[in-house]
Amino acid sequence: MAIRRNSFVNLAGNLVGLVLFAALTPLYFHVIGSERYGILAIIWTFLAFFSAFDFGMGAALTYRIASEARADVAHQSDYFWTAISISLPVGLVIGVLLFGLVGGGLGGVFNLSPAVSAELLHSAPALLAIGVCTILLSTSGGLLRGREYFVTNATLSAMALALAILLPVIAALLISPSLDVLIVATLAGRLITVVATIGFAYIEILKRARPSVSRRSARSLVGYGAWSSVGGVIELTISSADRFILGAVAGPSAVGYYSVPSSVLARVMIFPTSIGTASLPQLASRSPEDEVILARKIIRMVGMLTPCFVIGIFLAHPFLSLWMGAGFAKIATLPMQILLPAFWMEAISAILFYRLLAQGRPRTSAAVAALIVVPYCALIYYLAGLWGVAGGAAAYLGRNTMFLSGRTTVTRSWRMLGAAVGPDLFLLVAALGASLGALPAQPPLVVAVILSGLSIGLALKRRPAEFDNLVRDFARRVGVRRAVSSAGGGIDG
């Protein structure tokens, strides 16, 4: 019951950001233009590095508190303030290195107009402050997740997403669409969220316990967090490479056309990450045998998303035409079709990532990422130069294929994945093949209907009992009374 409930509240919180993103992105894109939107997408990838430069303290807090300090508030307080004392100075140093040169660096690499380069240079101090806020949020969020305060965590996440989208849009419309104004508006939203998160942690979770820092807690946290941080930095380098290299090869406008479908699909990741985040404390506290059983159930749950990806391949063009306009869809449809199976792989791979963290193996996770970074960067450089935006999407598909293969190997999950989601992957590949084979036209309607119907039928036939329980919980929360199967126990059972 715990994981099912916590997954639900995580999902509900993140859906707020998805709705706002879908409603406001077309307005945002057209008000600030493709060049500024592309540069912002690149800047946000810079900012993502800060979540890793907390020295792994967020992940370490979750793991240590869930596995050994659940009932000891004093111990939790010591862990929390020790983690803050470690991550903050490290993040400040890295922030100076990253953002001290951001104006001239990006302006020189991407051949920006003088006006946009000046706006970017003026934004450097605000970007540094946003980075510090991101560090604090990452670390304090680890405490909330370790204590399983998922309703609060989801509420704060929804607030952060809402402010991150609403405040810049309002600033662009009422003040100016310049980068410096947009970034200051983003900073305001982050500051509000940081104060709310740390205040709640100190008052409600830690019960106003006296802050303390200890060498013992530092050793315990760093032992886990250092490798988690190394892995996070490598993975963020890999995740950021697509926008950086695509921007350098094809220009910032190409990044804009790539980032919109990529960002849409990244929002779909709220489902596997909601389940994975909620399951991490449970996975960490179970015996190896029970951990395998629980992991299998979670992967089967995530596999229920497959029909959405199959149908999405066939609806990419009409969706983008309706949402962003026909001109945008002409460029971005093929990249979105390629990105759909890539994000399906990322969803499955994410659960294996949480398994590694729950097993206390951040070093192994880092090693997998390290093996991928060079081949991926070479692949995206070649394909982006060859096919532009579509080449960037194809490289991202290659990247997630490597991630899924590596994590499956180190967790010895090949048989588990083959049984749980093997047929789903076959239908997804068939849908992509049908779309690519029909270019430049759309695939025949009958093909789309058959493959989509097969995917839906397979998902329903093979659905785990936990899916019915999740639907029943949702129905109760929205007041819908509908008969659903009650077979099986809860996902944490």
Short mmCIF file of C-alpha atoms in Angstrom, two decimals:
data_model
loop_
_atom_site.label_atom_id
_atom_site.label_comp_id
_atom_site.label_asym_id
_atom_site.label_seq_id
_atom_site.Cartn_x
_atom_site.Cartn_y
_atom_site.Cartn_z
CA MET A 1 0.00 0.00 0.00
CA ALA A 2 2.79 2.47 0.88
CA ILE A 3 4.46 2.48 -2.55
CA ARG A 4 1.13 2.61 -4.38
CA ARG A 5 -0.04 5.57 -2.30
CA ASN A 6 3.27 7.40 -2.51
CA SER A 7 3.52 6.79 -6.26
CA PHE A 8 0.06 8.26 -6.66
CA VAL A 9 0.85 11.47 -4.81
CA ASN A 10 4.16 11.84 -6.66
CA LEU A 11 2.36 11.42 -9.96
CA ALA A 12 -0.42 13.85 -9.05
CA GLY A 13 2.06 16.51 -8.02
CA ASN A 14 4.07 16.24 -11.22
CA LEU A 15 0.95 16.32 -13.40
CA VAL A 16 0.51 19.97 -12.40
CA GLY A 17 3.76 20.80 -14.14
CA LEU A 18 2.79 18.74 -17.18
CA VAL A 19 -0.51 20.59 -17.59
CA LEU A 20 1.16 23.98 -17.21
CA PHE A 21 3.92 23.02 -19.63
CA ALA A 22 1.44 21.89 -22.28
CA ALA A 23 -0.69 25.01 -21.88
CA LEU A 24 2.05 27.64 -21.77
CA THR A 25 4.89 26.32 -23.96
CA PRO A 26 3.40 27.47 -27.30
CA LEU A 27 2.91 30.97 -25.89
CA TYR A 28 6.38 30.96 -24.30
CA PHE A 29 8.08 29.73 -27.49
CA HIS A 30 6.45 32.33 -29.73
CA VAL A 31 6.86 35.25 -27.32
CA ILE A 32 10.61 34.82 -26.74
CA GLY A 33 11.53 33.26 -30.11
CA SER A 34 13.34 30.06 -31.09
CA GLU A 35 16.84 31.47 -30.40
CA ARG A 36 16.13 32.50 -26.81
CA TYR A 37 14.13 29.33 -26.16
CA GLY A 38 17.02 27.22 -27.44
CA ILE A 39 19.50 29.11 -25.25
CA LEU A 40 17.24 28.68 -22.22
CA ALA A 41 17.06 24.94 -22.91
CA ILE A 42 20.87 24.84 -22.93
CA ILE A 43 21.06 26.89 -19.72
CA TRP A 44 18.64 24.55 -17.93
CA THR A 45 20.93 21.67 -18.79
CA PHE A 46 23.74 23.63 -17.13
CA LEU A 47 21.54 24.06 -14.08
CA ALA A 48 20.83 20.35 -13.96
CA PHE A 49 24.48 19.83 -13.09
CA PHE A 50 23.84 21.44 -9.70
CA SER A 51 21.63 18.57 -8.64
CA ALA A 52 24.70 16.34 -8.95
CA PHE A 53 27.09 18.82 -7.34
CA ASP A 54 25.50 18.41 -3.93
CA PHE A 55 28.15 15.67 -3.58
CA GLY A 56 25.38 13.08 -3.74
CA MET A 57 23.91 14.27 -0.46
CA GLY A 58 20.29 14.07 -1.59
CA ALA A 59 20.56 10.41 -2.59
CA ALA A 60 22.76 9.62 0.42
CA LEU A 61 20.23 11.15 2.83
CA THR A 62 17.41 9.09 1.34
CA TYR A 63 19.41 5.88 1.59
CA ARG A 64 20.87 6.40 5.07
CA ILE A 65 17.65 7.62 6.67
CA ALA A 66 15.51 4.89 5.06
CA SER A 67 17.93 2.10 6.00
CA GLU A 68 19.16 3.11 9.46
CA ALA A 69 17.64 6.29 10.96
CA ARG A 70 13.89 6.05 10.44
CA ALA A 71 12.94 6.47 14.11
CA ASP A 72 15.74 8.70 15.44
CA VAL A 73 15.06 12.41 14.90
CA ALA A 74 18.36 13.49 16.42
CA HIS A 75 20.23 11.17 14.08
CA GLN A 76 18.22 12.49 11.13
CA SER A 77 18.97 16.09 12.08
CA ASP A 78 22.67 15.34 12.28
CA TYR A 79 22.58 13.69 8.86
CA PHE A 80 20.59 16.57 7.35
CA TRP A 81 22.76 19.47 8.51
CA THR A 82 25.95 17.54 7.81
CA ALA A 83 24.72 16.96 4.27
CA ILE A 84 23.94 20.66 3.85
CA SER A 85 27.39 21.62 5.16
CA ILE A 86 29.06 19.30 2.63
CA SER A 87 27.01 20.01 -0.49
CA LEU A 88 26.69 23.79 -0.27
CA PRO A 89 30.37 24.84 -0.47
CA VAL A 90 31.07 22.26 -3.16
CA GLY A 91 28.17 23.57 -5.19
CA LEU A 92 29.28 27.17 -4.76
CA VAL A 93 32.76 26.42 -6.11
CA ILE A 94 31.40 24.51 -9.09
CA GLY A 95 28.80 27.22 -9.65
CA VAL A 96 31.49 29.87 -9.97
CA LEU A 97 33.37 27.71 -12.46
CA LEU A 98 30.30 26.96 -14.55
CA PHE A 99 28.56 30.30 -14.62
CA GLY A 100 31.47 32.71 -14.33
CA LEU A 101 32.10 32.25 -18.05
CA VAL A 102 28.56 31.51 -19.20
CA GLY A 103 28.03 34.73 -21.16
CA GLY A 104 31.13 34.70 -23.31
CA GLY A 105 31.25 30.92 -23.48
CA LEU A 106 27.78 30.35 -24.92
CA GLY A 107 27.92 33.46 -27.04
CA GLY A 108 31.15 32.34 -28.71
CA VAL A 109 30.17 28.71 -29.28
CA PHE A 110 26.68 29.31 -30.66
CA ASN A 111 27.24 32.55 -32.60
CA LEU A 112 24.54 34.45 -30.75
CA SER A 113 23.39 37.89 -31.73
CA PRO A 114 25.03 40.72 -29.74
CA ALA A 115 21.76 41.54 -27.95
CA VAL A 116 21.20 37.96 -26.75
CA SER A 117 24.87 37.61 -25.74
CA ALA A 118 24.57 40.74 -23.59
CA GLU A 119 21.40 39.46 -21.95
CA LEU A 120 23.12 36.16 -21.18
CA LEU A 121 26.15 37.86 -19.65
CA HIS A 122 23.93 39.95 -17.37
CA SER A 123 22.23 36.76 -16.18
CA ALA A 124 25.34 35.08 -14.75
CA PRO A 125 24.82 36.13 -11.08
CA ALA A 126 21.17 35.05 -11.14
CA LEU A 127 22.17 31.72 -12.68
CA LEU A 128 24.67 31.14 -9.89
CA ALA A 129 21.97 31.85 -7.29
CA ILE A 130 19.58 29.45 -9.04
CA GLY A 131 22.29 26.81 -8.87
CA VAL A 132 22.72 27.26 -5.11
CA CYS A 133 18.96 26.97 -4.64
CA THR A 134 18.98 23.78 -6.69
CA ILE A 135 21.63 22.28 -4.39
CA LEU A 136 19.57 23.07 -1.31
CA LEU A 137 16.43 21.60 -2.87
CA SER A 138 18.23 18.42 -3.89
CA THR A 139 19.63 17.84 -0.41
CA SER A 140 16.50 18.71 1.56
CA GLY A 141 14.40 16.60 -0.81
CA GLY A 142 16.52 13.60 0.18
CA LEU A 143 15.32 13.99 3.77
CA LEU A 144 11.67 14.13 2.70
CA ARG A 145 12.01 11.03 0.54
CA GLY A 146 13.90 9.09 3.21
CA ARG A 147 11.14 9.78 5.75
CA GLU A 148 8.51 9.06 3.05
CA TYR A 149 6.88 12.50 3.24
CA PHE A 150 5.74 12.03 -0.33
CA VAL A 151 2.60 14.17 -0.14
CA THR A 152 4.66 17.13 1.02
CA ASN A 153 7.41 16.38 -1.49
CA ALA A 154 4.86 16.19 -4.31
CA THR A 155 3.22 19.44 -3.20
CA LEU A 156 6.55 21.25 -3.10
CA SER A 157 7.56 19.79 -6.47
CA ALA A 158 4.29 20.93 -8.00
CA MET A 159 4.81 24.38 -6.57
CA ALA A 160 8.36 24.52 -7.94
CA LEU A 161 7.21 23.45 -11.41
CA ALA A 162 4.32 25.89 -11.41
CA LEU A 163 6.51 28.82 -10.38
CA ALA A 164 9.25 27.84 -12.84
CA ILE A 165 6.77 28.00 -15.71
CA LEU A 166 4.35 30.73 -14.63
CA LEU A 167 6.74 33.41 -13.39
CA PRO A 168 8.93 33.53 -16.55
CA VAL A 169 5.87 33.60 -18.81
CA ILE A 170 4.33 36.44 -16.80
CA ALA A 171 7.64 38.29 -16.82
CA ALA A 172 7.98 37.86 -20.60
CA LEU A 173 4.49 39.22 -21.21
CA LEU A 174 4.48 42.08 -18.69
CA ILE A 175 8.13 43.17 -18.52
CA SER A 176 10.38 41.87 -21.30
CA PRO A 177 11.21 38.62 -23.14
CA SER A 178 14.95 39.20 -22.57
CA LEU A 179 16.96 36.38 -21.03
CA ASP A 180 18.04 38.31 -17.95
CA VAL A 181 14.42 39.07 -17.01
CA LEU A 182 13.32 35.48 -17.57
CA ILE A 183 16.16 34.07 -15.48
CA VAL A 184 15.52 36.46 -12.58
CA ALA A 185 11.86 35.39 -12.63
CA THR A 186 12.99 31.77 -12.44
CA LEU A 187 15.23 32.61 -9.49
CA ALA A 188 12.30 34.12 -7.61
CA GLY A 189 10.37 30.85 -7.95
CA ARG A 190 13.30 28.77 -6.74
CA LEU A 191 13.87 30.97 -3.69
CA ILE A 192 10.25 30.57 -2.64
CA THR A 193 10.48 26.78 -2.96
CA VAL A 194 13.79 26.55 -1.06
CA VAL A 195 12.47 28.51 1.92
CA ALA A 196 9.30 26.40 2.04
CA THR A 197 11.18 23.08 1.78
CA ILE A 198 13.86 23.72 4.39
CA GLY A 199 11.34 25.36 6.71
CA PHE A 200 9.07 22.32 6.58
CA ALA A 201 11.99 19.92 7.08
CA TYR A 202 13.25 21.83 10.14
CA ILE A 203 9.87 22.38 11.81
CA GLU A 204 7.82 19.31 10.92
CA ILE A 205 10.30 16.50 10.28
CA LEU A 206 13.23 17.41 12.52
CA LYS A 207 10.97 18.90 15.22
CA ARG A 208 13.21 21.97 15.56
CA ALA A 209 16.06 19.76 16.75
CA ARG A 210 19.28 21.64 17.31
CA PRO A 211 21.38 21.64 14.11
CA SER A 212 24.55 19.62 14.39
CA VAL A 213 27.35 18.42 12.15
CA SER A 214 29.44 15.32 12.85
CA ARG A 215 32.43 13.59 11.30
CA ARG A 216 30.72 10.21 11.66
CA SER A 217 27.72 11.32 9.62
CA ALA A 218 29.99 12.96 7.08
CA ARG A 219 31.94 9.74 6.50
CA SER A 220 28.74 7.74 6.17
CA LEU A 221 27.16 10.19 3.73
CA VAL A 222 30.26 10.78 1.63
CA GLY A 223 30.93 7.06 1.29
CA TYR A 224 27.61 6.67 -0.50
CA GLY A 225 27.18 10.17 -1.89
CA ALA A 226 30.55 10.54 -3.61
CA TRP A 227 29.88 7.74 -6.06
CA SER A 228 26.28 8.85 -6.44
CA SER A 229 27.58 12.32 -7.31
CA VAL A 230 30.15 10.98 -9.77
CA GLY A 231 27.46 8.94 -11.47
CA GLY A 232 25.12 11.91 -11.48
CA VAL A 233 27.71 14.19 -13.06
CA ILE A 234 28.46 11.64 -15.77
CA GLU A 235 24.79 11.03 -16.48
CA LEU A 236 24.08 14.74 -16.60
CA THR A 237 26.98 15.17 -19.00
CA ILE A 238 25.40 12.52 -21.18
CA SER A 239 21.94 14.07 -20.85
CA SER A 240 23.25 17.54 -21.67
CA ALA A 241 25.37 16.49 -24.64
CA ASP A 242 22.46 16.38 -27.06
CA ARG A 243 21.60 20.07 -26.68
CA PHE A 244 25.19 21.30 -26.52
CA ILE A 245 26.43 19.36 -29.51
CA LEU A 246 23.26 19.90 -31.54
CA GLY A 247 23.47 23.63 -30.82
CA ALA A 248 27.12 23.75 -31.86
CA VAL A 249 26.54 21.76 -35.05
CA ALA A 250 23.12 23.01 -36.16
CA GLY A 251 22.55 26.24 -34.17
CA PRO A 252 20.33 27.21 -31.21
CA SER A 253 17.15 27.20 -33.32
CA ALA A 254 17.62 23.47 -33.91
CA VAL A 255 17.87 23.03 -30.15
CA GLY A 256 14.49 24.73 -29.81
CA TYR A 257 12.84 22.35 -32.28
CA TYR A 258 14.48 19.40 -30.52
CA SER A 259 13.78 20.55 -26.97
CA VAL A 260 10.00 20.96 -27.26
CA PRO A 261 9.18 17.30 -28.15
CA SER A 262 11.97 16.13 -25.86
CA SER A 263 10.55 18.16 -22.98
CA VAL A 264 7.05 16.83 -23.63
CA LEU A 265 8.25 13.27 -23.42
CA ALA A 266 10.41 14.01 -20.41
CA ARG A 267 7.16 14.86 -18.60
CA VAL A 268 5.95 11.32 -19.30
CA MET A 269 8.86 10.19 -17.13
CA ILE A 270 6.93 11.43 -14.10
CA PHE A 271 5.25 8.02 -13.94
CA PRO A 272 8.35 5.79 -13.67
CA THR A 273 10.22 8.34 -11.56
CA SER A 274 7.23 8.70 -9.23
CA ILE A 275 7.14 4.94 -8.74
CA GLY A 276 10.93 4.65 -8.53
CA THR A 277 11.28 7.45 -5.99
CA ALA A 278 8.50 6.02 -3.86
CA SER A 279 9.93 2.50 -4.06
CA LEU A 280 13.54 3.43 -3.21
CA PRO A 281 13.09 3.44 0.60
CA GLN A 282 11.14 0.16 0.40
CA LEU A 283 13.69 -1.51 -1.88
CA ALA A 284 16.53 -0.39 0.40
CA SER A 285 14.92 -1.89 3.51
CA ARG A 286 14.07 -5.34 2.07
CA SER A 287 15.92 -8.63 1.86
CA PRO A 288 17.55 -9.47 -1.51
CA GLU A 289 14.82 -12.00 -2.31
CA ASP A 290 11.97 -9.59 -1.54
CA GLU A 291 13.77 -6.81 -3.42
CA VAL A 292 13.74 -8.89 -6.63
CA ILE A 293 10.03 -9.63 -6.28
CA LEU A 294 9.21 -5.96 -5.72
CA ALA A 295 11.41 -4.82 -8.62
CA ARG A 296 9.63 -7.23 -10.98
CA LYS A 297 6.25 -5.82 -9.99
CA ILE A 298 7.41 -2.24 -10.52
CA ILE A 299 8.82 -2.98 -13.99
CA ARG A 300 5.55 -4.59 -15.02
CA MET A 301 3.70 -1.50 -13.81
CA VAL A 302 5.91 0.80 -15.89
CA GLY A 303 5.40 -1.49 -18.90
CA MET A 304 1.72 -0.51 -18.82
CA LEU A 305 2.80 2.78 -20.41
CA THR A 306 3.71 1.08 -23.70
CA PRO A 307 0.43 1.78 -25.54
CA CYS A 308 0.94 5.50 -24.91
CA PHE A 309 4.29 5.37 -26.70
CA VAL A 310 3.00 3.23 -29.59
CA ILE A 311 0.00 5.49 -30.18
CA GLY A 312 2.21 8.55 -29.74
CA ILE A 313 4.37 7.51 -32.71
CA PHE A 314 1.32 7.60 -34.99
CA LEU A 315 -0.15 10.79 -33.50
CA ALA A 316 3.08 12.81 -33.35
CA HIS A 317 2.37 14.87 -36.48
CA PRO A 318 -1.26 15.80 -35.75
CA PHE A 319 -0.39 16.50 -32.12
CA LEU A 320 2.48 18.87 -32.94
CA SER A 321 0.47 20.53 -35.73
CA LEU A 322 -2.42 21.25 -33.38
CA TRP A 323 -0.21 22.27 -30.46
CA MET A 324 2.69 24.18 -32.03
CA GLY A 325 1.61 24.77 -35.64
CA ALA A 326 2.14 23.09 -39.00
CA GLY A 327 5.52 24.71 -39.61
CA PHE A 328 6.88 23.44 -36.32
CA ALA A 329 5.42 19.96 -36.86
CA LYS A 330 7.11 19.66 -40.26
CA ILE A 331 10.52 19.84 -38.57
CA ALA A 332 9.83 18.19 -35.21
CA THR A 333 7.58 15.20 -36.09
CA LEU A 334 10.32 12.75 -37.08
CA PRO A 335 12.49 13.62 -34.04
CA MET A 336 9.50 13.09 -31.76
CA GLN A 337 8.74 9.70 -33.33
CA ILE A 338 12.33 8.61 -32.76
CA LEU A 339 12.36 9.98 -29.21
CA LEU A 340 9.25 8.03 -28.17
CA PRO A 341 10.91 4.58 -28.04
CA ALA A 342 13.99 6.28 -26.57
CA PHE A 343 11.97 7.53 -23.61
CA TRP A 344 10.25 4.14 -23.24
CA MET A 345 13.70 2.65 -22.74
CA GLU A 346 14.54 5.45 -20.31
CA ALA A 347 11.42 4.67 -18.27
CA ILE A 348 12.38 1.01 -17.88
CA SER A 349 16.03 1.88 -17.29
CA ALA A 350 15.05 4.32 -14.54
CA ILE A 351 13.67 1.49 -12.41
CA LEU A 352 16.97 -0.38 -12.74
CA PHE A 353 18.76 2.80 -11.68
CA TYR A 354 16.69 2.97 -8.49
CA ARG A 355 17.45 -0.73 -7.89
CA LEU A 356 21.16 0.03 -7.97
CA LEU A 357 20.77 2.90 -5.50
CA ALA A 358 18.62 0.80 -3.18
CA GLN A 359 21.24 -1.95 -3.25
CA GLY A 360 23.89 0.56 -2.15
CA ARG A 361 25.68 0.36 -5.53
CA PRO A 362 26.07 3.97 -6.75
CA ARG A 363 29.62 3.09 -7.83
CA THR A 364 28.27 0.52 -10.29
CA SER A 365 25.74 3.01 -11.62
CA ALA A 366 28.54 5.53 -12.16
CA ALA A 367 30.63 2.92 -14.00
CA VAL A 368 27.80 2.18 -16.43
CA ALA A 369 27.42 5.89 -17.19
CA ALA A 370 31.18 6.33 -17.62
CA LEU A 371 31.29 3.62 -20.27
CA ILE A 372 28.57 5.37 -22.27
CA VAL A 373 29.65 9.01 -22.28
CA VAL A 374 32.33 8.92 -25.02
CA PRO A 375 30.44 6.68 -27.49
CA TYR A 376 27.30 8.78 -27.05
CA CYS A 377 29.03 12.12 -27.60
CA ALA A 378 30.70 10.76 -30.74
CA LEU A 379 27.38 9.36 -31.97
CA ILE A 380 25.44 12.58 -31.49
CA TYR A 381 28.19 14.67 -33.10
CA TYR A 382 28.12 12.46 -36.18
CA LEU A 383 24.34 12.06 -36.45
CA ALA A 384 23.53 15.70 -35.66
CA GLY A 385 25.90 16.77 -38.43
CA LEU A 386 24.33 14.25 -40.78
CA TRP A 387 20.59 14.67 -40.05
CA GLY A 388 20.27 17.73 -37.83
CA VAL A 389 17.41 17.57 -35.31
CA ALA A 390 16.43 14.03 -36.34
CA GLY A 391 20.06 12.97 -35.92
CA GLY A 392 20.06 14.29 -32.36
CA ALA A 393 16.95 12.22 -31.63
CA ALA A 394 18.50 9.10 -33.18
CA ALA A 395 21.59 9.55 -31.02
CA TYR A 396 19.37 9.86 -27.94
CA LEU A 397 17.77 6.53 -28.88
CA GLY A 398 21.24 5.01 -29.08
CA ARG A 399 22.12 6.49 -25.70
CA ASN A 400 19.12 4.95 -23.95
CA THR A 401 19.75 1.60 -25.65
CA MET A 402 23.23 1.63 -24.11
CA PHE A 403 21.89 2.66 -20.68
CA LEU A 404 19.20 -0.02 -20.65
CA SER A 405 21.63 -2.71 -21.76
CA GLY A 406 24.26 -1.71 -19.20
CA ARG A 407 21.91 -1.48 -16.24
CA THR A 408 20.18 -4.71 -17.20
CA THR A 409 23.53 -6.48 -17.30
CA VAL A 410 24.82 -5.25 -13.92
CA THR A 411 21.49 -5.99 -12.19
CA ARG A 412 21.19 -9.36 -13.96
CA SER A 413 17.70 -8.46 -15.13
CA TRP A 414 17.68 -9.78 -18.71
CA ARG A 415 15.28 -12.63 -17.98
CA MET A 416 13.09 -10.38 -15.84
CA LEU A 417 12.83 -7.72 -18.56
CA GLY A 418 12.27 -10.22 -21.35
CA ALA A 419 9.32 -11.73 -19.51
CA ALA A 420 7.90 -8.42 -18.28
CA VAL A 421 8.24 -6.07 -21.27
CA GLY A 422 9.76 -8.04 -24.19
CA PRO A 423 6.53 -8.18 -26.26
CA ASP A 424 5.91 -4.48 -25.58
CA LEU A 425 9.30 -3.58 -27.02
CA PHE A 426 8.57 -5.63 -30.15
CA LEU A 427 5.36 -3.66 -30.84
CA LEU A 428 7.13 -0.36 -30.19
CA VAL A 429 9.86 -1.20 -32.72
CA ALA A 430 7.21 -2.26 -35.23
CA ALA A 431 5.38 1.07 -34.85
CA LEU A 432 8.58 3.06 -35.36
CA GLY A 433 9.52 0.92 -38.37
CA ALA A 434 6.10 1.49 -39.95
CA SER A 435 6.43 5.25 -39.51
CA LEU A 436 9.96 5.41 -40.89
CA GLY A 437 9.06 3.17 -43.81
CA ALA A 438 6.18 5.45 -44.82
CA LEU A 439 8.26 8.66 -44.94
CA PRO A 440 7.67 11.35 -46.08
CA ALA A 441 3.98 10.43 -45.72
CA GLN A 442 2.23 9.11 -42.63
CA PRO A 443 1.83 5.32 -42.20
CA PRO A 444 -1.49 3.79 -43.33
CA LEU A 445 -4.29 4.21 -40.85
CA VAL A 446 -4.97 0.48 -40.74
CA VAL A 447 -1.39 -0.21 -39.65
CA ALA A 448 -1.65 2.39 -36.89
CA VAL A 449 -4.95 0.94 -35.67
CA ILE A 450 -3.70 -2.66 -35.67
CA LEU A 451 -0.45 -1.98 -33.84
CA SER A 452 -2.09 0.38 -31.35
CA GLY A 453 -4.88 -2.12 -30.69
CA LEU A 454 -2.40 -4.95 -30.19
CA SER A 455 -0.42 -2.84 -27.74
CA ILE A 456 -3.50 -1.93 -25.72
CA GLY A 457 -4.77 -5.52 -25.71
CA LEU A 458 -1.40 -6.90 -24.64
CA ALA A 459 -1.07 -4.36 -21.85
CA LEU A 460 -4.52 -5.13 -20.49
CA LYS A 461 -4.10 -8.90 -20.76
CA ARG A 462 -0.69 -8.88 -19.04
CA ARG A 463 -1.50 -6.17 -16.52
CA PRO A 464 -0.30 -6.87 -12.99
CA ALA A 465 -2.78 -7.05 -10.15
CA GLU A 466 -1.18 -3.87 -8.76
CA PHE A 467 -2.47 -1.92 -11.76
CA ASP A 468 -6.07 -2.65 -10.78
CA ASN A 469 -5.28 -1.57 -7.23
CA LEU A 470 -3.76 1.67 -8.50
CA VAL A 471 -6.85 2.37 -10.62
CA ARG A 472 -9.08 1.62 -7.64
CA ASP A 473 -7.13 4.06 -5.48
CA PHE A 474 -7.42 6.73 -8.15
CA ALA A 475 -11.17 6.13 -8.49
CA ARG A 476 -11.63 6.52 -4.77
CA ARG A 477 -9.72 9.77 -4.70
CA VAL A 478 -11.71 11.38 -7.52
CA GLY A 479 -15.02 10.03 -6.25
CA VAL A 480 -15.65 7.59 -9.10
CA ARG A 481 -17.32 4.32 -8.20
CA ARG A 482 -16.34 1.70 -10.74
CA ALA A 483 -15.91 -2.03 -10.44
CA VAL A 484 -12.31 -3.08 -10.85
CA SER A 485 -10.53 -6.30 -10.22
CA SER A 486 -9.37 -6.75 -6.66
CA ALA A 487 -7.04 -9.66 -7.33
CA GLY A 488 -3.56 -9.54 -5.81
CA GLY A 489 -2.01 -7.51 -3.03
CA GLY A 490 -0.54 -4.02 -2.99
CA ILE A 491 2.58 -3.22 -4.94
CA ASP A 492 4.58 -3.10 -1.75
CA GLY A 493 3.20 -6.41 -0.64
#
